[in-house]
Amino acid sequence: MITLLDYGAGNVRSVINAIEKLGERVTVAATAQDIISAEKLLFPGVGCFGSMMRTLRGNGFVEPLLSYLGSGRPFLGICLGMQVLFEGSEEAPGEAGLGILPGRVQRFKTDLAVPHIGWNGVRVHQPTDLFSGLAGDEKFYFVHAYHAVSDDPAVVLTTTDYGYPFVSAVQKGPIQGTQFHPEKSGSVGLSVLENFIHQDRRASIPPQNPTQTRLAKRIIACLDVRSNDQGDLVVTKGDRYDVREAGRVRNLGKPVELAGRYFAEGADEVTFLNITGFRDFPLEDLPMIQVLRQTSQNVFVPLTIGGGIRDFTDRNGRSYTALEVAAEYFRSGADKVSIGSDAVYVAEAYLRTGRKTGRSAIEQIAEVYGNQAVVISIDPRRVYVDSPDQTVHPTVATDTPDAEGRRYCWFQCTVKGGREGRELDAVTLARVCQELGAGEILLNCIDRDGTNSGFDIELIRAVKAAVRIPVIASSGAGCAGHFAEVFQQTGVESALAAGIFHRGVVSIAAVKSHLNGLVEVRR
Ligand code: 1PR
């Protein structure tokens, strides 16, 4: 029996699903006594160090945790659940950590995109049972902006390279912790959890222990989901955002089934976009929550969900905040939420007033769940002009002029699934959202969506150059070569596609084998 410490933020559903998948029972610690009497304690932490410590203290969990950690029984901390073992964190300077391990947690100091998001390797420094059965060259899923700096080399179990080597797992007797998420690391991660559950493996160093590790470029499968005219929830696909063909909503499959297929084919991440979320209220749209719950039972890679994340008042007059909507998604198995239309309104207000309110969806969700949990989905469309002085918006000189031969364009943000253009450009939106606390940009492109003509390299370069957070290139992939092109020409961290995967034109595995040797990918 595994006891899971849930302090209320983050996706514990995935951890529970992973443990249950391995045939073990899980109980969630509700009281201090549950912690003290646990046989094996698992602590998955997501979010902010400060709010986690305050919640632990508020619940009276700090003393029981310290008592458990001194008991000699097995403990596995995941992500923040590992960081909390140290003395404190730069993320919350006034908050003391548990102080079981000497050292502190600091923000990445690198020119690379932060957060560090994606699949990276580990170099093992001491024998351990945690990686038993693994070859050593596997990759695990990381998502964090802070990392531990240990004052005691003896407790460093693994390091990972991201600009420089950082501590990616710790071990001190039965106390173990991983910065990566085993529950999101596919079959490799399940092996780590299985080793923790059984506690009977021989400690060793995996045979193919790497001397250097490399972050893989991520390939993401995207499922645009909505109800069709019969009321069934289907995966659909737009052609420049028009999802109807001969008057009917295109139906390319069932969401849970397709997500399972992409996981099996090696997708590094799966994204669901509830594309009518801007007009429906997601907490009334329970099928979408069900899709997430069912998918997370069998899909052990990160799940992002978007659509309808905003403040909302239902027809009975009850108000919900965007944070409550997001919380329901996280509880149902999402790791990240993506905000579309509301991000545009938030950025417009911020540009108008120059003031952060702390109350926007971006700020509130980032505060509780961490920046890495907030993705901004941008739906831009090109607006051509003859020369840059014809618009107040930043323009690019384009290699693909429009039918009238105009050689400059800006990238106009839209809301409501591309239905309404706004006086805001995609580059500014990305920059402002980063300032407000977003952790990643999902950069769609209405002009390329569903066209199979390749990613919009000019748009992607412009946005990528404006931000320090990771960017997901989206829209237009028509063959494996388009992925190589976007990675080599723009430096984005990941690329997303929908149509070619749904229609079986190219499989995810084929994309990866094409990329192998050109860019780092997860096998
Ligand atoms: O505004 O917060 O409610 O979020 C709504 C979300 O739904 C946004 O993320 C928005 O991008 C998405 N959305 C709204 N309408 C559509 C539509 O297609 N009519 N889909 C839509 C956007 C774009 C991509 C697509 C890629 C790859 N889909 O995600 O999957 O373009 O396609 P491809 O590889 O086939 O070219 P809110």
CSV table of C-alpha atoms and ligand atoms in Angstrom, one decimal, residues 222 224 237 241 243 273 275 277-278 307-308 339-341 377 379 417 444 449-450 474-476 496-499, ligand 1:
chain,number,residue,atom,x,y,z
A,222,CYS,CA,-3.2,17.7,-30.8
A,224,ASP,CA,-9.3,19.5,-31.4
A,237,LYS,CA,-10.0,19.1,-37.6
A,241,TYR,CA,-10.1,26.7,-38.5
A,243,VAL,CA,-14.1,22.4,-39.1
A,273,LEU,CA,-8.4,21.7,-27.3
A,275,ILE,CA,-12.6,24.3,-29.4
A,277,GLY,CA,-14.9,26.3,-25.0
A,278,PHE,CA,-15.2,30.0,-25.7
A,307,GLY,CA,-10.7,25.8,-24.1
A,308,GLY,CA,-13.0,27.9,-21.9
A,339,ILE,CA,-5.6,29.7,-22.3
A,340,GLY,CA,-6.6,31.2,-25.7
A,341,SER,CA,-9.2,34.0,-25.9
A,377,SER,CA,-2.6,29.3,-27.1
A,379,ASP,CA,-4.4,31.9,-32.9
A,417,GLY,CA,-11.5,30.3,-32.4
A,444,ASN,CA,-0.9,28.1,-33.9
A,449,ASP,CA,-3.9,25.2,-40.1
A,450,GLY,CA,-4.9,22.0,-41.9
A,474,SER,CA,1.8,24.4,-34.5
A,475,SER,CA,-0.2,24.3,-37.7
A,476,GLY,CA,0.6,23.2,-41.2
A,496,LEU,CA,2.6,20.0,-32.7
A,497,ALA,CA,0.5,18.5,-35.4
A,498,ALA,CA,-3.0,17.2,-35.8
A,499,GLY,CA,-4.3,16.4,-39.3
B,1,1PR,O1,-10.2,30.6,-26.5
B,1,1PR,O2,-9.4,29.7,-24.4
B,1,1PR,O3,-11.6,29.0,-25.2
B,1,1PR,O4,-9.5,28.2,-26.3
B,1,1PR,C1,-10.0,27.7,-27.5
B,1,1PR,C2,-8.9,26.8,-28.0
B,1,1PR,O5,-9.5,26.1,-29.2
B,1,1PR,C3,-7.7,27.6,-28.5
B,1,1PR,O6,-6.5,27.0,-28.1
B,1,1PR,C4,-7.9,27.6,-30.0
B,1,1PR,O7,-6.6,27.5,-30.7
B,1,1PR,C5,-8.6,26.3,-30.3
B,1,1PR,N1,-9.6,26.5,-31.4
B,1,1PR,C6,-10.7,27.2,-31.5
B,1,1PR,N2,-11.3,27.0,-32.7
B,1,1PR,C7,-10.5,26.2,-33.4
B,1,1PR,C8,-10.8,25.7,-34.8
B,1,1PR,O8,-10.0,25.0,-35.3
B,1,1PR,N3,-12.0,26.1,-35.3
B,1,1PR,N4,-8.5,25.0,-33.0
B,1,1PR,C9,-9.4,25.8,-32.6
B,1,1PR,C10,-7.3,25.4,-33.1
B,1,1PR,C11,-5.3,24.7,-34.0
B,1,1PR,C12,-4.4,23.7,-33.6
B,1,1PR,C13,-4.3,22.6,-34.7
B,1,1PR,C14,-3.1,22.9,-35.4
B,1,1PR,C15,-2.5,21.7,-36.1
B,1,1PR,N5,-6.6,24.3,-33.6
B,1,1PR,O9,-4.3,23.3,-32.4
B,1,1PR,O10,-4.5,21.4,-34.0
B,1,1PR,O11,-3.3,24.0,-36.3
B,1,1PR,O12,-3.3,21.4,-37.1
B,1,1PR,P1,-2.6,20.7,-38.4
B,1,1PR,O13,-1.4,19.9,-38.0
B,1,1PR,O14,-3.7,19.8,-39.0
B,1,1PR,O15,-2.3,21.8,-39.4
B,1,1PR,P2,-10.2,29.4,-25.6
